[in-house]
CHARMM-style PDB file with segment names, atoms N, HN, CA, C and O in Angstrom:
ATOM      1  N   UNK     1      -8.332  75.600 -55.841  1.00  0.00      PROA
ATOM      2  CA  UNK     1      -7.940  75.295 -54.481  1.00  0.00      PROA
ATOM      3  C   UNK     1      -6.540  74.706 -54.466  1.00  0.00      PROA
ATOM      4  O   UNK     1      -6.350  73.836 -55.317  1.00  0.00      PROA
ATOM      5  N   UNK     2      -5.724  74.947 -53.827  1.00  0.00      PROA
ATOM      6  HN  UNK     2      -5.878  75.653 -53.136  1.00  0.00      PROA
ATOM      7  CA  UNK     2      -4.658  74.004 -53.268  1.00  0.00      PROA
ATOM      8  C   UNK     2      -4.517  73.050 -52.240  1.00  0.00      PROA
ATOM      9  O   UNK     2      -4.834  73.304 -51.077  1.00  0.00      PROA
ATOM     10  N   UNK     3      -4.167  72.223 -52.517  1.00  0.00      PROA
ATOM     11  HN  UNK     3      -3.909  72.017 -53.461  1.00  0.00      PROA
ATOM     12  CA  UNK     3      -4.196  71.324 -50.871  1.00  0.00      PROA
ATOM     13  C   UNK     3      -2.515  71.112 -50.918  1.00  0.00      PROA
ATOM     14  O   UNK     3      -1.843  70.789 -51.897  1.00  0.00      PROA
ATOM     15  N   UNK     4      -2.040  71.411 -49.489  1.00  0.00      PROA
ATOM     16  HN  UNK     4      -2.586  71.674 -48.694  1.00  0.00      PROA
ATOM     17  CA  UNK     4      -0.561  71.181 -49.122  1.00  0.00      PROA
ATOM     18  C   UNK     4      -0.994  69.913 -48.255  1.00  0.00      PROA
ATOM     19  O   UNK     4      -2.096  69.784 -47.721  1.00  0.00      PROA
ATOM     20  N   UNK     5       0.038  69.019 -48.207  1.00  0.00      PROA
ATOM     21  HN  UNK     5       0.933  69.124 -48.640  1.00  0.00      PROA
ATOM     22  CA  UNK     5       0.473  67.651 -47.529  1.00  0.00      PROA
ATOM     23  C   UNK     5       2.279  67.793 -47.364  1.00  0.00      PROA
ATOM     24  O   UNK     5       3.166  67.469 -48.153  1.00  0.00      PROA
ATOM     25  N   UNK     6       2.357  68.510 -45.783  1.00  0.00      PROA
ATOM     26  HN  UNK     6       1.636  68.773 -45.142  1.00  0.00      PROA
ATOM     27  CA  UNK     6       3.647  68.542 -45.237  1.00  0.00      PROA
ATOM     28  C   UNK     6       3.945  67.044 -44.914  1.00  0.00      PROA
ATOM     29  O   UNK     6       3.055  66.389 -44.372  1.00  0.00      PROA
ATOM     30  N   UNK     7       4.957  66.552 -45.166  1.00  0.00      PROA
ATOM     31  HN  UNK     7       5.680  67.085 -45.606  1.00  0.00      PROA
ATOM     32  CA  UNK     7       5.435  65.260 -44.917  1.00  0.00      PROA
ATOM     33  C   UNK     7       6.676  65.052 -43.353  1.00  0.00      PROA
ATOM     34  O   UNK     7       6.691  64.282 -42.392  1.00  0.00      PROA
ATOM     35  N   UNK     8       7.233  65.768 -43.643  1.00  0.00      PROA
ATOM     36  HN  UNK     8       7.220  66.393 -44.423  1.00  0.00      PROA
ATOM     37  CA  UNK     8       8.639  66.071 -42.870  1.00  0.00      PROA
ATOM     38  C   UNK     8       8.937  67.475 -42.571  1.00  0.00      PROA
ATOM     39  O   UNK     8       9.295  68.342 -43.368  1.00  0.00      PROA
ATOM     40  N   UNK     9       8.741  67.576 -41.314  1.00  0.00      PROA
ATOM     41  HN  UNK     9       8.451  66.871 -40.667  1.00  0.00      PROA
ATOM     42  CA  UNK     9       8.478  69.054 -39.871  1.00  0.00      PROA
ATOM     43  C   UNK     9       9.539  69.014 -39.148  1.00  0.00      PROA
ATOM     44  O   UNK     9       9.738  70.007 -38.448  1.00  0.00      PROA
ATOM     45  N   UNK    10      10.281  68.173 -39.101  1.00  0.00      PROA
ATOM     46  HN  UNK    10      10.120  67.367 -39.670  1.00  0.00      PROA
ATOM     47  CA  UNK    10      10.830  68.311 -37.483  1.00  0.00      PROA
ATOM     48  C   UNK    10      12.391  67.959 -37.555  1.00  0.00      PROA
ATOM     49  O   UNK    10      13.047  67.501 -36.619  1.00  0.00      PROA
ATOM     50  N   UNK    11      12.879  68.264 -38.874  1.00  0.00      PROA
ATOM     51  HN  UNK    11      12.346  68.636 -39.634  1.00  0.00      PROA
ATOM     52  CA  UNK    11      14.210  67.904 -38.993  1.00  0.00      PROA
ATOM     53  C   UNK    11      15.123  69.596 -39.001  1.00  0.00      PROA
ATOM     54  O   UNK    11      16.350  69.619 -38.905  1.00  0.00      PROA
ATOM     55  N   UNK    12      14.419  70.698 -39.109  1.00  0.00      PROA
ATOM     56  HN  UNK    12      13.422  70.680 -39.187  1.00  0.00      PROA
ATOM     57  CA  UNK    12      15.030  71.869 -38.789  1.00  0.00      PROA
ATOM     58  C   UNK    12      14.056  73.123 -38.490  1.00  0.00      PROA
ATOM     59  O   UNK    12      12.886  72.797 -38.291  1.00  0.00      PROA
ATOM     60  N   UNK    13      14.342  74.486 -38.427  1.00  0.00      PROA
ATOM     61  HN  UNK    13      15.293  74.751 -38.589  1.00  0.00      PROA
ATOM     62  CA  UNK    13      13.440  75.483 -37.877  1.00  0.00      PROA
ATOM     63  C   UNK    13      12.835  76.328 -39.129  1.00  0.00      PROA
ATOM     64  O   UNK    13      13.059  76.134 -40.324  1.00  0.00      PROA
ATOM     65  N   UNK    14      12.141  77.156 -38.629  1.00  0.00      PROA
ATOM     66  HN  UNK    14      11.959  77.314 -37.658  1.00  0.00      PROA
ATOM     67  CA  UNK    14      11.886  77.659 -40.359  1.00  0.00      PROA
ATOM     68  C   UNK    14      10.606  77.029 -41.317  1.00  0.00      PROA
ATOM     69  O   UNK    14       9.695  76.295 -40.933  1.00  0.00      PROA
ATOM     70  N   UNK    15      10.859  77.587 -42.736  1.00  0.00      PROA
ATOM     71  HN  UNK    15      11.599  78.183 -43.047  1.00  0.00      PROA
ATOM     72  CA  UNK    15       9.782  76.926 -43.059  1.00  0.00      PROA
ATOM     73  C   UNK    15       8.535  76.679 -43.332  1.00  0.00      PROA
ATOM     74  O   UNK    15       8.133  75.718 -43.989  1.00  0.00      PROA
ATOM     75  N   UNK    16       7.659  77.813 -42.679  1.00  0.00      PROA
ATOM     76  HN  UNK    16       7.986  78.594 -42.146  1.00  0.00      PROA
ATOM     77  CA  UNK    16       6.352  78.318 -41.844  1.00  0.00      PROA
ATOM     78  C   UNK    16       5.980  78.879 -43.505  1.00  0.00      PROA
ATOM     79  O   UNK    16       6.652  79.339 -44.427  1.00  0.00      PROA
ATOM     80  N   UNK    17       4.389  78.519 -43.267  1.00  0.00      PROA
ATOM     81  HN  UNK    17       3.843  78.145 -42.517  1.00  0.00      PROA
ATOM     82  CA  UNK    17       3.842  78.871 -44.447  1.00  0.00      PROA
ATOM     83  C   UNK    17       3.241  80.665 -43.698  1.00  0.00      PROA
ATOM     84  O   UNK    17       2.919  80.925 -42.538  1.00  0.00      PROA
ATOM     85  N   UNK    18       3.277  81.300 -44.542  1.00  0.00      PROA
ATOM     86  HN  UNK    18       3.539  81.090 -45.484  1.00  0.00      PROA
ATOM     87  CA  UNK    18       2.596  82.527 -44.019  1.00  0.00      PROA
ATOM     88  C   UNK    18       1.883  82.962 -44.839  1.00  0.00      PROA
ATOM     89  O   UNK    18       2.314  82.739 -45.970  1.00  0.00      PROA
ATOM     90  N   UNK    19      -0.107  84.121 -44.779  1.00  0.00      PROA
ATOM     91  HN  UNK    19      -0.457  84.302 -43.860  1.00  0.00      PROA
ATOM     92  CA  UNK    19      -0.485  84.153 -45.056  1.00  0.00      PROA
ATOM     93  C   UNK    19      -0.610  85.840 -44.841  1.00  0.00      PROA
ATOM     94  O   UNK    19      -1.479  86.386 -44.162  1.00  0.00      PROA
ATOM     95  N   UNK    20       0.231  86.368 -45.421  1.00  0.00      PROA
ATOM     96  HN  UNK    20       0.937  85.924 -45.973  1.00  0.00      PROA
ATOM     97  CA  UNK    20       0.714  88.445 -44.810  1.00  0.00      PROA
ATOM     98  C   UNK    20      -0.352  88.645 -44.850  1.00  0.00      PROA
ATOM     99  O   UNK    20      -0.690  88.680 -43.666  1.00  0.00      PROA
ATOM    100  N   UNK    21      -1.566  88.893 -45.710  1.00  0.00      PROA
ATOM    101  HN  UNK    21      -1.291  88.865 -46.671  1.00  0.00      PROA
ATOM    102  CA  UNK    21      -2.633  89.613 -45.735  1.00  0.00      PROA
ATOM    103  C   UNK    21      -3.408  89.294 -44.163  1.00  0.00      PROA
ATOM    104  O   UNK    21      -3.876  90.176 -43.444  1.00  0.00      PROA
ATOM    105  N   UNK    22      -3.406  87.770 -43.843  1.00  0.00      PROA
ATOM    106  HN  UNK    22      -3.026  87.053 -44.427  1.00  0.00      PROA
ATOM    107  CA  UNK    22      -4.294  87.518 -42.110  1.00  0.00      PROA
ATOM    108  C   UNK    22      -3.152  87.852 -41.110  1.00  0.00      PROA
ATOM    109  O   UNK    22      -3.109  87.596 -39.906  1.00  0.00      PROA
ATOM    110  N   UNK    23      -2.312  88.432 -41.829  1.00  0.00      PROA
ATOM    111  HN  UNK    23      -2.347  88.640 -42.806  1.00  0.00      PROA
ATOM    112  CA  UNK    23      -0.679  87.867 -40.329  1.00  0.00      PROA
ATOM    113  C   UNK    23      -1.289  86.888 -39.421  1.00  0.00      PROA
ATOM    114  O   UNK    23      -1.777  86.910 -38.290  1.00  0.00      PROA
ATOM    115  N   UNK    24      -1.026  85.810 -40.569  1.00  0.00      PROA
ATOM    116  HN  UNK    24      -0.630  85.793 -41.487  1.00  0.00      PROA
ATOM    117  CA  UNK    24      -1.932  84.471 -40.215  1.00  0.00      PROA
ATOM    118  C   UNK    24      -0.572  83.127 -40.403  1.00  0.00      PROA
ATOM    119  O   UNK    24      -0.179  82.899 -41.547  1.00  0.00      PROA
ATOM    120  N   UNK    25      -0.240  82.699 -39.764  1.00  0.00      PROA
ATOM    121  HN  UNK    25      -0.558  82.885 -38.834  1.00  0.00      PROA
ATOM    122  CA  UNK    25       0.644  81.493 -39.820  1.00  0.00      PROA
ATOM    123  C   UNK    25       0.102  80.313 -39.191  1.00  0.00      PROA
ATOM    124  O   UNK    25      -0.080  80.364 -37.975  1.00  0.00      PROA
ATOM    125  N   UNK    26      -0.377  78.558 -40.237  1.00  0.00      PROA
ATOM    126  HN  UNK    26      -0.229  78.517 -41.225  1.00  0.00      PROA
ATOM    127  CA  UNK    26      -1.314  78.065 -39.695  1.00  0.00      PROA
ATOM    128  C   UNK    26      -0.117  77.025 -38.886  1.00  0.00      PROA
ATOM    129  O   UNK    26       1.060  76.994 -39.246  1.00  0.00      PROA
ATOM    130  N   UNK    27      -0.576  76.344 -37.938  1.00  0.00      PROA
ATOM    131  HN  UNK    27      -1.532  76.369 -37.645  1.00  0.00      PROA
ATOM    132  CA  UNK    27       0.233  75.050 -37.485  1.00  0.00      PROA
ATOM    133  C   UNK    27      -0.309  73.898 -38.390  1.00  0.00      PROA
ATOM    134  O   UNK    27      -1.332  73.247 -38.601  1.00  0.00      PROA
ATOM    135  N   UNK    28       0.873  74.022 -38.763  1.00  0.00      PROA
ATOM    136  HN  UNK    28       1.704  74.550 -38.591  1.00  0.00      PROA
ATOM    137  CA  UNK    28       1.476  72.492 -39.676  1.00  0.00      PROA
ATOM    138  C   UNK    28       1.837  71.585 -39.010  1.00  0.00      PROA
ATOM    139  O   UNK    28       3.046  71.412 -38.854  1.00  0.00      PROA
ATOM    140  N   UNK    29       0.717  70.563 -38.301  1.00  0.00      PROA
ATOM    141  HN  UNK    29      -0.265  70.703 -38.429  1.00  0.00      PROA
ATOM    142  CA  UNK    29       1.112  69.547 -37.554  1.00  0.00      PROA
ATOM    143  C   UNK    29       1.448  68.779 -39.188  1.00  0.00      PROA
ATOM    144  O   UNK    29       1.232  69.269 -40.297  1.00  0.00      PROA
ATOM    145  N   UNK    30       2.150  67.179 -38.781  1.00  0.00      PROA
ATOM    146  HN  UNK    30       2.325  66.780 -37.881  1.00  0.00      PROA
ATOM    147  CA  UNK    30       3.271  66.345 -39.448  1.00  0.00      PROA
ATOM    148  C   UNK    30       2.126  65.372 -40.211  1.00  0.00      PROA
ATOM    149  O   UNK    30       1.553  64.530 -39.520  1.00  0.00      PROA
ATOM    150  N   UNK    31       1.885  65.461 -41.258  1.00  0.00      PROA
ATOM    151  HN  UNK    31       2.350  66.145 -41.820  1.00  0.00      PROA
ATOM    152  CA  UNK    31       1.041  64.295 -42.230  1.00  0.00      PROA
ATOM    153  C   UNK    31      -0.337  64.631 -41.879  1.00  0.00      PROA
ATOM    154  O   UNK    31      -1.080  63.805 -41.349  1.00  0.00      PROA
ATOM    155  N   UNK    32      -0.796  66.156 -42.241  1.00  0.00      PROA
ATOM    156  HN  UNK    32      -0.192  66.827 -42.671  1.00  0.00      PROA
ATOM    157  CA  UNK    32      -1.728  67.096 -42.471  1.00  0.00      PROA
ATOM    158  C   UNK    32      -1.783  67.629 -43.545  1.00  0.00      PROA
ATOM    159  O   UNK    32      -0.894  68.000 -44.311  1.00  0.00      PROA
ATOM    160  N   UNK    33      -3.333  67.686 -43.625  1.00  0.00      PROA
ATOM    161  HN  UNK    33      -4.056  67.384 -43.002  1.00  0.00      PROA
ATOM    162  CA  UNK    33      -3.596  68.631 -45.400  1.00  0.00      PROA
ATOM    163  C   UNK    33      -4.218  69.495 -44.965  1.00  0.00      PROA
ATOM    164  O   UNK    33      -5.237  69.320 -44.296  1.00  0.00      PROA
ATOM    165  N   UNK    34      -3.512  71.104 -45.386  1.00  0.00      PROA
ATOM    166  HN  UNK    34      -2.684  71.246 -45.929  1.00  0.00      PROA
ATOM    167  CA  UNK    34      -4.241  72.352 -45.471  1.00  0.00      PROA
ATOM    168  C   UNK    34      -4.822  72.463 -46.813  1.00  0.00      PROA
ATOM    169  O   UNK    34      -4.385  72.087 -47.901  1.00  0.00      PROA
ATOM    170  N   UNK    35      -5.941  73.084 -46.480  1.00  0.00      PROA
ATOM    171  HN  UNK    35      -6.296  73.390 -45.596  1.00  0.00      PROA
ATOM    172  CA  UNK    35      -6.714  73.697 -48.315  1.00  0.00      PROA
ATOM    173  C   UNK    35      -6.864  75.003 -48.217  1.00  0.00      PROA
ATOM    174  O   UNK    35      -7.622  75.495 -47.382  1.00  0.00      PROA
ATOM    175  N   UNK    36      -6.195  75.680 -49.016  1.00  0.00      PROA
ATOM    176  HN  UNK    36      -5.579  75.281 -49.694  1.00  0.00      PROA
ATOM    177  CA  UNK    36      -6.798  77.125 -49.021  1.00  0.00      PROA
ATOM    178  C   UNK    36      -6.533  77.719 -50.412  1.00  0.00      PROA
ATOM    179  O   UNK    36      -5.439  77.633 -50.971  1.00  0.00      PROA
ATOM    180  N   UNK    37      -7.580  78.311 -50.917  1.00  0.00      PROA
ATOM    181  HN  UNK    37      -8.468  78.381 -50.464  1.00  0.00      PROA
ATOM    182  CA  UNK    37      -7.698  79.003 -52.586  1.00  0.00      PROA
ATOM    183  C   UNK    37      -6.595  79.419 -53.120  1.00  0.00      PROA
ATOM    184  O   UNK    37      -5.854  80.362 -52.842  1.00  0.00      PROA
ATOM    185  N   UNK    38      -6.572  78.813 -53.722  1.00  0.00      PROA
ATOM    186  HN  UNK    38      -7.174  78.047 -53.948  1.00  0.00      PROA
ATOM    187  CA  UNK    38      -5.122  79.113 -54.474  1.00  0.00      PROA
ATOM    188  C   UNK    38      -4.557  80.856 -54.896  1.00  0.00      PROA
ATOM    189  O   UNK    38      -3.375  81.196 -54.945  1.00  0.00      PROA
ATOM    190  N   UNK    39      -5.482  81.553 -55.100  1.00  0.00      PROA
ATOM    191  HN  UNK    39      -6.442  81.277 -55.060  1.00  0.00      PROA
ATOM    192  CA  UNK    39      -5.670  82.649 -55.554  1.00  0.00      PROA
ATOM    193  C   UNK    39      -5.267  83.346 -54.091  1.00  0.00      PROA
ATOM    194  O   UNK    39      -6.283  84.023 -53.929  1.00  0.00      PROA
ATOM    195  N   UNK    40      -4.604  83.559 -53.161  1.00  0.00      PROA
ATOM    196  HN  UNK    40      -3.779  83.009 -53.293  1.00  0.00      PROA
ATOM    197  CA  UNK    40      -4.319  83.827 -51.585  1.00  0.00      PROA
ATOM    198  C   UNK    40      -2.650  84.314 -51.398  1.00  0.00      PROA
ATOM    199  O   UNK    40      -1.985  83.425 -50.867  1.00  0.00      PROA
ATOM    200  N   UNK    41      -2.039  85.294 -51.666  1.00  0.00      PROA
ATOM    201  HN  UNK    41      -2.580  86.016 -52.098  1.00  0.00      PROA
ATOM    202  CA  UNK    41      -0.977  85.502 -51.849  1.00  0.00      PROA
ATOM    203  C   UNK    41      -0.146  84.497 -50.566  1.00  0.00      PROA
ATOM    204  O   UNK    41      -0.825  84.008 -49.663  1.00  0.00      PROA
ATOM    205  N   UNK    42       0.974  84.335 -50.615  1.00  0.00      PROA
ATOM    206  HN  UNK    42       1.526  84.732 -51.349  1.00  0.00      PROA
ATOM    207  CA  UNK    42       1.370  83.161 -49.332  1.00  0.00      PROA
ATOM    208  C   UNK    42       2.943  83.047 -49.776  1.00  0.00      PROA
ATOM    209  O   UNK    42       3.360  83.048 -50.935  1.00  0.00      PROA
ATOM    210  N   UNK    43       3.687  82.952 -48.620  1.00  0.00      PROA
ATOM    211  HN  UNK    43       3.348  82.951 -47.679  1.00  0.00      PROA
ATOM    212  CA  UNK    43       5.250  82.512 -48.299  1.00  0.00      PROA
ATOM    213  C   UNK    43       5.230  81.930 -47.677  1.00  0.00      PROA
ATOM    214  O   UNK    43       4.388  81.713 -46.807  1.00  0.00      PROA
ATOM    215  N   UNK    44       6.844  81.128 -48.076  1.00  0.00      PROA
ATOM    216  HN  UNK    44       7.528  81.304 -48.784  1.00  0.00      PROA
ATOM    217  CA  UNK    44       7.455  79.881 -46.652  1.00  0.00      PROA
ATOM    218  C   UNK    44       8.408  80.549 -46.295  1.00  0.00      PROA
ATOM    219  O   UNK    44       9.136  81.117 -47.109  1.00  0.00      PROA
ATOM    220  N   UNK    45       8.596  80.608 -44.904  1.00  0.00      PROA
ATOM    221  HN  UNK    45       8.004  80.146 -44.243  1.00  0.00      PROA
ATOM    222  CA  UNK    45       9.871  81.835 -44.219  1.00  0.00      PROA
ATOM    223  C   UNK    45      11.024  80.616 -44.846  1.00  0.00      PROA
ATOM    224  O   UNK    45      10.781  79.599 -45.495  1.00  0.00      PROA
ATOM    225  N   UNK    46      12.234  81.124 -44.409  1.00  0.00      PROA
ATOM    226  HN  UNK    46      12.432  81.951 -43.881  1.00  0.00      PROA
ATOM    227  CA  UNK    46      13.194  80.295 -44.177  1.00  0.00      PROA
ATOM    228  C   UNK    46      13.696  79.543 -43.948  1.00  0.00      PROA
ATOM    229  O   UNK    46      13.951  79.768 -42.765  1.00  0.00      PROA
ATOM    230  N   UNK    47      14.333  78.227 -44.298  1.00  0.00      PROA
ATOM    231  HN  UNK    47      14.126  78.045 -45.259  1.00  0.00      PROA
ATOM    232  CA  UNK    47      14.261  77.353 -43.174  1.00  0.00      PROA
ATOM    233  C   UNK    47      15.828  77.260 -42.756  1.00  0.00      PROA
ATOM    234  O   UNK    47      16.664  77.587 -43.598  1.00  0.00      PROA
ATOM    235  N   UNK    48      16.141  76.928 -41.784  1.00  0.00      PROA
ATOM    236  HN  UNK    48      15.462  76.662 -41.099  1.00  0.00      PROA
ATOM    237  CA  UNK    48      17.140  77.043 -40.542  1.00  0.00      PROA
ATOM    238  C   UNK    48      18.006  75.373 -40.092  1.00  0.00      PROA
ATOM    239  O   UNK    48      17.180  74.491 -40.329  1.00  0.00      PROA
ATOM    240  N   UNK    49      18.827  74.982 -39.759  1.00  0.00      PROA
ATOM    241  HN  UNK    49      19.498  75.698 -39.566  1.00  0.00      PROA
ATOM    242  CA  UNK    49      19.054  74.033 -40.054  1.00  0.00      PROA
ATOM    243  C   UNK    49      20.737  74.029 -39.715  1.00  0.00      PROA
ATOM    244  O   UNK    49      21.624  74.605 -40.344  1.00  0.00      PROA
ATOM    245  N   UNK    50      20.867  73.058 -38.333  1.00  0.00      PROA
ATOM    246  HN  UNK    50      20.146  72.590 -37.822  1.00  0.00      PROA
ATOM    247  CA  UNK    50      22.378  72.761 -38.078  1.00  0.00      PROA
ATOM    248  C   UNK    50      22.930  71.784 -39.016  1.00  0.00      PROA
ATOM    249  O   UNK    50      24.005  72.287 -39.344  1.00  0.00      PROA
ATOM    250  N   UNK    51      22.819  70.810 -39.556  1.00  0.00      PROA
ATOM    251  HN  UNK    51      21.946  70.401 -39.290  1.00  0.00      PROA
ATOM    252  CA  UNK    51      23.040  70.408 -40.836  1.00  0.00      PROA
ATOM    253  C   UNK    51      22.669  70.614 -42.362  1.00  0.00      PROA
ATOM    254  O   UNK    51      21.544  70.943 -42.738  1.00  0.00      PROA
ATOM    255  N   UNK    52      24.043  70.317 -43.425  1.00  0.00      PROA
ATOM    256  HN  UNK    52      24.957  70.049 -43.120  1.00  0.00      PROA
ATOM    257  CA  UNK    52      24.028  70.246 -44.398  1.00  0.00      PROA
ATOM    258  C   UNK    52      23.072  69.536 -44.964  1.00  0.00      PROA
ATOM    259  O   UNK    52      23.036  69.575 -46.194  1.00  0.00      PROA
ATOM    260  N   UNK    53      21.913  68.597 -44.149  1.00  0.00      PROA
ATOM    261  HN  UNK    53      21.942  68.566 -43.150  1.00  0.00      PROA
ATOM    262  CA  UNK    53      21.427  67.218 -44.509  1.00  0.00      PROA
ATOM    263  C   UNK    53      20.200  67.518 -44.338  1.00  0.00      PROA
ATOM    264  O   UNK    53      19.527  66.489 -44.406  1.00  0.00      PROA
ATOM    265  N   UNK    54      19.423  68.651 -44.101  1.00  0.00      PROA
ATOM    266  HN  UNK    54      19.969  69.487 -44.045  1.00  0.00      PROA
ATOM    267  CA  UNK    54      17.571  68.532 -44.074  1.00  0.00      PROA
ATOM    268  C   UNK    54      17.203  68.917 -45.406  1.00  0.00      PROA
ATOM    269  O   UNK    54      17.504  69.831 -46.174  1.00  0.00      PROA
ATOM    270  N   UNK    55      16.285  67.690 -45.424  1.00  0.00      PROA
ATOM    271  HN  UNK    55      16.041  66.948 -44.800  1.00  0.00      PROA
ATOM    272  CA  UNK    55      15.474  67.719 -46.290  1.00  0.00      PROA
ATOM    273  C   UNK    55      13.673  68.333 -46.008  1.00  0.00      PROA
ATOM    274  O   UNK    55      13.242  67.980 -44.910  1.00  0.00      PROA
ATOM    275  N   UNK    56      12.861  69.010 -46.708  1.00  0.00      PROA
ATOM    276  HN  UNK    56      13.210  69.296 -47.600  1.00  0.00      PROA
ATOM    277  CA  UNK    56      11.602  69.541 -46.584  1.00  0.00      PROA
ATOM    278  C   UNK    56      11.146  68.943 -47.768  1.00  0.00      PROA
ATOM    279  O   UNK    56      11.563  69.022 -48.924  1.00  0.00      PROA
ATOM    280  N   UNK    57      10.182  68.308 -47.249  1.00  0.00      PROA
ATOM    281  HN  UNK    57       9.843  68.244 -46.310  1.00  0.00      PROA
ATOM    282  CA  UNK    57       9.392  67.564 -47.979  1.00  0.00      PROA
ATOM    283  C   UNK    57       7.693  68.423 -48.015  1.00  0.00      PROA
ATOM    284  O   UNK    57       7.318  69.004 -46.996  1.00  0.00      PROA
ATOM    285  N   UNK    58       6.952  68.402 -49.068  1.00  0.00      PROA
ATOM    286  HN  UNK    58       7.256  67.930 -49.896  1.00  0.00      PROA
ATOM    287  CA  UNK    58       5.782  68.106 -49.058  1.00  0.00      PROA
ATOM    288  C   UNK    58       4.686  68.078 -50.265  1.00  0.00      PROA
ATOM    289  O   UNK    58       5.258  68.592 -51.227  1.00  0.00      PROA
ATOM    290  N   UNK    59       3.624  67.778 -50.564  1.00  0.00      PROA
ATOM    291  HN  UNK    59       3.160  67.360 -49.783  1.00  0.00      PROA
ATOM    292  CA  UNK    59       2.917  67.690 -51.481  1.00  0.00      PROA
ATOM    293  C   UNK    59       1.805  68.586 -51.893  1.00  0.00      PROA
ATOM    294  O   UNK    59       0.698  68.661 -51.360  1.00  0.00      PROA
ATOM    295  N   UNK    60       2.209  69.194 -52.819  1.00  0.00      PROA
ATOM    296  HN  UNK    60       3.108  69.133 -53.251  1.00  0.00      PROA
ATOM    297  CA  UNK    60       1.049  69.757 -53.389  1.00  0.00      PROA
ATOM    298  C   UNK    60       0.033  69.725 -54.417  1.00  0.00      PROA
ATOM    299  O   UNK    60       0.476  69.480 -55.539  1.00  0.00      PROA
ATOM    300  N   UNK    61      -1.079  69.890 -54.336  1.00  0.00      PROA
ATOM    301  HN  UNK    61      -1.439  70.089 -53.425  1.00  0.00      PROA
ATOM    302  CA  UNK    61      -1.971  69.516 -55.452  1.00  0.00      PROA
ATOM    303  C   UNK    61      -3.140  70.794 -55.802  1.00  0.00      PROA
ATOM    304  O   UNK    61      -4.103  70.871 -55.039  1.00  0.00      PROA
ATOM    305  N   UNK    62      -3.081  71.343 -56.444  1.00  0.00      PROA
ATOM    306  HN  UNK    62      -2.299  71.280 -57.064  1.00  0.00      PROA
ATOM    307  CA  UNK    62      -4.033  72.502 -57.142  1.00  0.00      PROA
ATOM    308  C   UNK    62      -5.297  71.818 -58.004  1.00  0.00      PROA
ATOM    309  O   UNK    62      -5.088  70.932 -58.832  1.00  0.00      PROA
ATOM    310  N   UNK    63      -6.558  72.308 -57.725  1.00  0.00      PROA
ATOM    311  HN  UNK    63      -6.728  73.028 -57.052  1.00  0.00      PROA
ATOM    312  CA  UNK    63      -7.661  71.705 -58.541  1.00  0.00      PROA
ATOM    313  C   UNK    63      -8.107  72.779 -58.637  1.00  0.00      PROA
ATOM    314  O   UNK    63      -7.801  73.652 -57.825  1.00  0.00      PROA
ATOM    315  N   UNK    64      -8.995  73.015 -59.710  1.00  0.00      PROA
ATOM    316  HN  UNK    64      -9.244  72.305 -60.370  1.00  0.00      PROA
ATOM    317  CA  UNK    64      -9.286  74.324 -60.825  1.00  0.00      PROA
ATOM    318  C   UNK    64     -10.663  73.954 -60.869  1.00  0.00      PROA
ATOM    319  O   UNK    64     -10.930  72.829 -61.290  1.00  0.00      PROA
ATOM    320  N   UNK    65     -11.630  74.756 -60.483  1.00  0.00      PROA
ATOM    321  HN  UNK    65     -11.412  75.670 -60.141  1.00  0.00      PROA
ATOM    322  CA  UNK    65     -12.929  74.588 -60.436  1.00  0.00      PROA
ATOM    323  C   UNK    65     -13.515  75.818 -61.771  1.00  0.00      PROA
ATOM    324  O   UNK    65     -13.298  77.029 -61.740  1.00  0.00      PROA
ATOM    325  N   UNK    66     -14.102  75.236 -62.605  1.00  0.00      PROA
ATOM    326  HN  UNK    66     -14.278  74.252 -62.630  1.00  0.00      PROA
ATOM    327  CA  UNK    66     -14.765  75.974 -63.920  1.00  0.00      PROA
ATOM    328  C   UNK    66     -15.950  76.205 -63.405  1.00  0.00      PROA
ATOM    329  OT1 UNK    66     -16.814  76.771 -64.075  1.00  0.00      PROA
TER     330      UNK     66
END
C-alpha cells in the first residue's frame, strides 16, 4: 500500500496526482492521507507556478504486506 500525506496545496497550480487507467484524479484537500496499492500505475501533472519560490511538499510511506 502507499499512503500519500500532501502537506502544501495552495502555493501554485498543477501537481494533481492522476490515476490514467480510472481517468480518475482524487481531490487532495491540504493535510490528507490517500491510500491506494502501490502496484496502480499513477502521475503528478505539472506543476505551474508565478514564482521561482514554490515549494511541493509531501509524505510518503509504502507498507509491504507478505
Amino acid at each position: 500500500l502507499t499512503f500519500l500525506y500532501p502537506i502544501s496545496l495552495d502555493t501554485y497550480s498543477g501537481g494533481d496526482l492522476v490515476f490514467d487507467k480510472y481517468e480518475y484524479t482524487p481531490f487532495l484537500k491540504n493535510n490528507c492521507c490517500l491510500i491506494f496499492p502501490s502496484f496502480e500505475q499513477h502521475h503528478v501533472t505539472e506543476l505551474v507556478s508565478d514564482s521561482d519560490d514554490y515549494l511541493r511538499y509531501s509524505i510518503n510511506q509504502r507498507i509491504y504486506i507478505v
